[in-house]
Coordinates of C-alpha atoms in Angstrom, one line a residue:
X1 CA -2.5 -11.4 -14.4
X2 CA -2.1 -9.8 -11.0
X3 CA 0.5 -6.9 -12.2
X4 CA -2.6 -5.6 -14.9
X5 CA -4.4 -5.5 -12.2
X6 CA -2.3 -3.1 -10.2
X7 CA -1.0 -1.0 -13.2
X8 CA -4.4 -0.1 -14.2
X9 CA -5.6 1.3 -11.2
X10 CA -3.1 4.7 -11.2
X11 CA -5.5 7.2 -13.0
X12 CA -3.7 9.4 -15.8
X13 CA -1.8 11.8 -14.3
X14 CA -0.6 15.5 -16.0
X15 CA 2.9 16.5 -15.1
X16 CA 3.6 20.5 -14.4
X17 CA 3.3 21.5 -17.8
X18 CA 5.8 19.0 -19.2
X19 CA 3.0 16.2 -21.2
X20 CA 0.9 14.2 -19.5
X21 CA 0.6 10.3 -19.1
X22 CA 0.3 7.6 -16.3
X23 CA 2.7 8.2 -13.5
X24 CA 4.8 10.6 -16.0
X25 CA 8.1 11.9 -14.5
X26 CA 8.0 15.1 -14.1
X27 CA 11.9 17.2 -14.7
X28 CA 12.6 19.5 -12.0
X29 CA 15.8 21.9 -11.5
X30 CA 18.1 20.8 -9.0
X31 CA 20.3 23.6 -7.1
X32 CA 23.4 22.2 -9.5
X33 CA 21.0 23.0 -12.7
X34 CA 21.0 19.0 -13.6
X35 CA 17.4 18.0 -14.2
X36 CA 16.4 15.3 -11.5
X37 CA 13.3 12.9 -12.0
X38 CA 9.7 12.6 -9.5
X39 CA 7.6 9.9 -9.5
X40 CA 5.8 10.8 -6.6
X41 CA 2.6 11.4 -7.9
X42 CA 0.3 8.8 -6.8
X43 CA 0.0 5.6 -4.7
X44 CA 1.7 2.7 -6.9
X45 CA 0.3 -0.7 -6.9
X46 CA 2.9 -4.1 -7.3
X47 CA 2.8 -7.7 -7.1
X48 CA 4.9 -9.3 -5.1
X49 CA 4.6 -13.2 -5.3
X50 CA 1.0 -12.8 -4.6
X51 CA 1.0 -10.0 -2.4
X52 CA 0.0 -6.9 -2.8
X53 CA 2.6 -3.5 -2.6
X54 CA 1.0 -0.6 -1.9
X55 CA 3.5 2.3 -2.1
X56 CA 2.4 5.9 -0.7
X57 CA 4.1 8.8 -2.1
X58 CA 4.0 11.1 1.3
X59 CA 1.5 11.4 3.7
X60 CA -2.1 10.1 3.8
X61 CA -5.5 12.2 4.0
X62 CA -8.6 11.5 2.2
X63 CA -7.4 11.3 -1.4
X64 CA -5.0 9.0 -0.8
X65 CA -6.8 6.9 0.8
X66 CA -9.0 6.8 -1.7
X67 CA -6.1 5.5 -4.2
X68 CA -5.0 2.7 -1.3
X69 CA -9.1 1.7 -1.5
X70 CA -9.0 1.6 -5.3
X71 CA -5.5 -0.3 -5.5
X72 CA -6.4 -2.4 -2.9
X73 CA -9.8 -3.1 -4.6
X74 CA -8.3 -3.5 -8.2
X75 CA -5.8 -6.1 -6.6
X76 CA -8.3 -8.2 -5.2
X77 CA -5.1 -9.6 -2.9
X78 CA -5.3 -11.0 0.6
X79 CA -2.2 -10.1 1.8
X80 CA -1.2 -5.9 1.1
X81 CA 1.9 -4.2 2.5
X82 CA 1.2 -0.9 2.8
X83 CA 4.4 1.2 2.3
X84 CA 4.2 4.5 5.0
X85 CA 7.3 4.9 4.8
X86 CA 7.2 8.6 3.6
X87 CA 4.6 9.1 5.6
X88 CA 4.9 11.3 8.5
X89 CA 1.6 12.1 9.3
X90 CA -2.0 10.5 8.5
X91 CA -4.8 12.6 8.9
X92 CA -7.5 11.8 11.8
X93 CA -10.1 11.2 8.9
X94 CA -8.0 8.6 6.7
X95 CA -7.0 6.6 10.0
X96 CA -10.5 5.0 10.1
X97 CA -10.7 4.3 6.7
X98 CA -7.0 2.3 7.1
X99 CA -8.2 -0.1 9.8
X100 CA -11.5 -0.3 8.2
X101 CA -9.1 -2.1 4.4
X102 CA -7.4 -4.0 7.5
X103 CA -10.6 -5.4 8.2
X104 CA -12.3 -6.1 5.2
X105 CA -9.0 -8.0 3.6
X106 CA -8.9 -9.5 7.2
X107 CA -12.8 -10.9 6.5
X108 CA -11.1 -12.4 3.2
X109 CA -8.3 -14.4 5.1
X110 CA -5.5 -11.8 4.7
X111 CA -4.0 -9.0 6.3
X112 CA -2.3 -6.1 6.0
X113 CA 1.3 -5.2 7.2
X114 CA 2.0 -1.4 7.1
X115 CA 5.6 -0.7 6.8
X116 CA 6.4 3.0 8.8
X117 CA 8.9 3.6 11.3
X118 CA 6.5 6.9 12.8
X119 CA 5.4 5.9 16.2
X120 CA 3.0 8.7 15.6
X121 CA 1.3 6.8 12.6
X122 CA 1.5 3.4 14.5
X123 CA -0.1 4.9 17.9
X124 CA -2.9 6.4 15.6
X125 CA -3.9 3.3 13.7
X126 CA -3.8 1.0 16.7
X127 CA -5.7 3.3 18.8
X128 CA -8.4 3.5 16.2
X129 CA -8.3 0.1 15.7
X130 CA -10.7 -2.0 18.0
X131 CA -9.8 -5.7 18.1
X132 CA -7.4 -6.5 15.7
X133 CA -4.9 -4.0 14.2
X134 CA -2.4 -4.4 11.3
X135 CA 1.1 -5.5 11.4
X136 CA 3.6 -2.8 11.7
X137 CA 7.2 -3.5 10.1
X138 CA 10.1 -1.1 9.9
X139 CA 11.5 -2.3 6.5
X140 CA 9.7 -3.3 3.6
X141 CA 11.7 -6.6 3.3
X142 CA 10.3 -8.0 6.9
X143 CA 6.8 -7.1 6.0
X144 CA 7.0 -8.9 2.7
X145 CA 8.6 -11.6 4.3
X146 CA 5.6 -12.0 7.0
X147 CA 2.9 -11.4 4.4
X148 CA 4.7 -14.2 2.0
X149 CA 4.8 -16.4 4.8
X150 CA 1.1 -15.6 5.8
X151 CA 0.0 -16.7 2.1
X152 CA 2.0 -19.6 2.0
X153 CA 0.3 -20.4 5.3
X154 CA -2.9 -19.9 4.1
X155 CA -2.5 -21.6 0.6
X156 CA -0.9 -25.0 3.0
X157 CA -4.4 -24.9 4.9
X158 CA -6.5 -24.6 1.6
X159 CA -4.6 -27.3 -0.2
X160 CA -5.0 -29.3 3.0
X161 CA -8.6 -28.7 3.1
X162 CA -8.8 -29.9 -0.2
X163 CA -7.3 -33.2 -0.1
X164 CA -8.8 -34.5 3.1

């Protein structure tokens, strides 16, 4: 089942001091004293009707991308939206590595949309990119809908295939 996949990828995580567990809220004060909830603790892997939801939790550098390579991996999906969307910077190092999961899931017959409204993130990954670069998307909702549509594209042309 494709969801396993994706839940098992997020290592255990310890909260500040308040227990430990997988992607464990961890209570903070709020300025009116009512304890709010985080779960911004590490990139969180979903299926999405086939496709793959990568959600970062704030901006990218090495270690993250690290977790996108591992979710990705762990997914084994040919179509990934990767969520930016609290990203406002990516660091020069884990630009690279982004084109390069581009590539490889390209190799494989998919793609990956990257949902981020930063020019500054875009312009990065497309300069670093040399041939083809990813799909960029302001909302999550029109990346989905253009990776769905890029599956059901690509499952038409396999079932095709397969009866002819």
């Amino acid at each position: 089942m494709e969801a396993d996949r994706c839940d098992s990828v997020a290592p255990p995580v310890r909260s500040q001091g308040h227990g430990q567990g997988r992607r464990s809220p961890s209570p903070t004060q709020t300025d009116g004293g009512e304890a709010s909830v985080s779960n911004d603790v590490t990139v969180q892997c979903r299926d999405f009707g086939g496709c793959t939801i990568l959600t970062v939790p704030g901006d990218v550098d090495a270690s993250r991308v690290n977790e996108i390579h591992g979710a990705a991996a762990a997914a084994d999906s040919q179509h990934v939206v990767l969520d930016l969307g609290k990203a406002s910077a990516v660091h020069p190092s884990a630009v690279s590595a982004l084109v390069d999961l581009h590539h490889r899931i390209q190799a494989r017959g998919g793609g990956v949309c990257i949902v981020t409204r930063e020019i500054g993130v875009r312009s990065q990954v497309q300069e670093a990119a040399s041939g083809s670069t990813p799909r960029f998307y302001d909302e999550i909702g029109d990346a989905l809908e253009a990776s769905m549509a890029a599956r059901q594209a690509s499952l038409s042309s396999r079932w095709a295939d397969a009866v002819s």
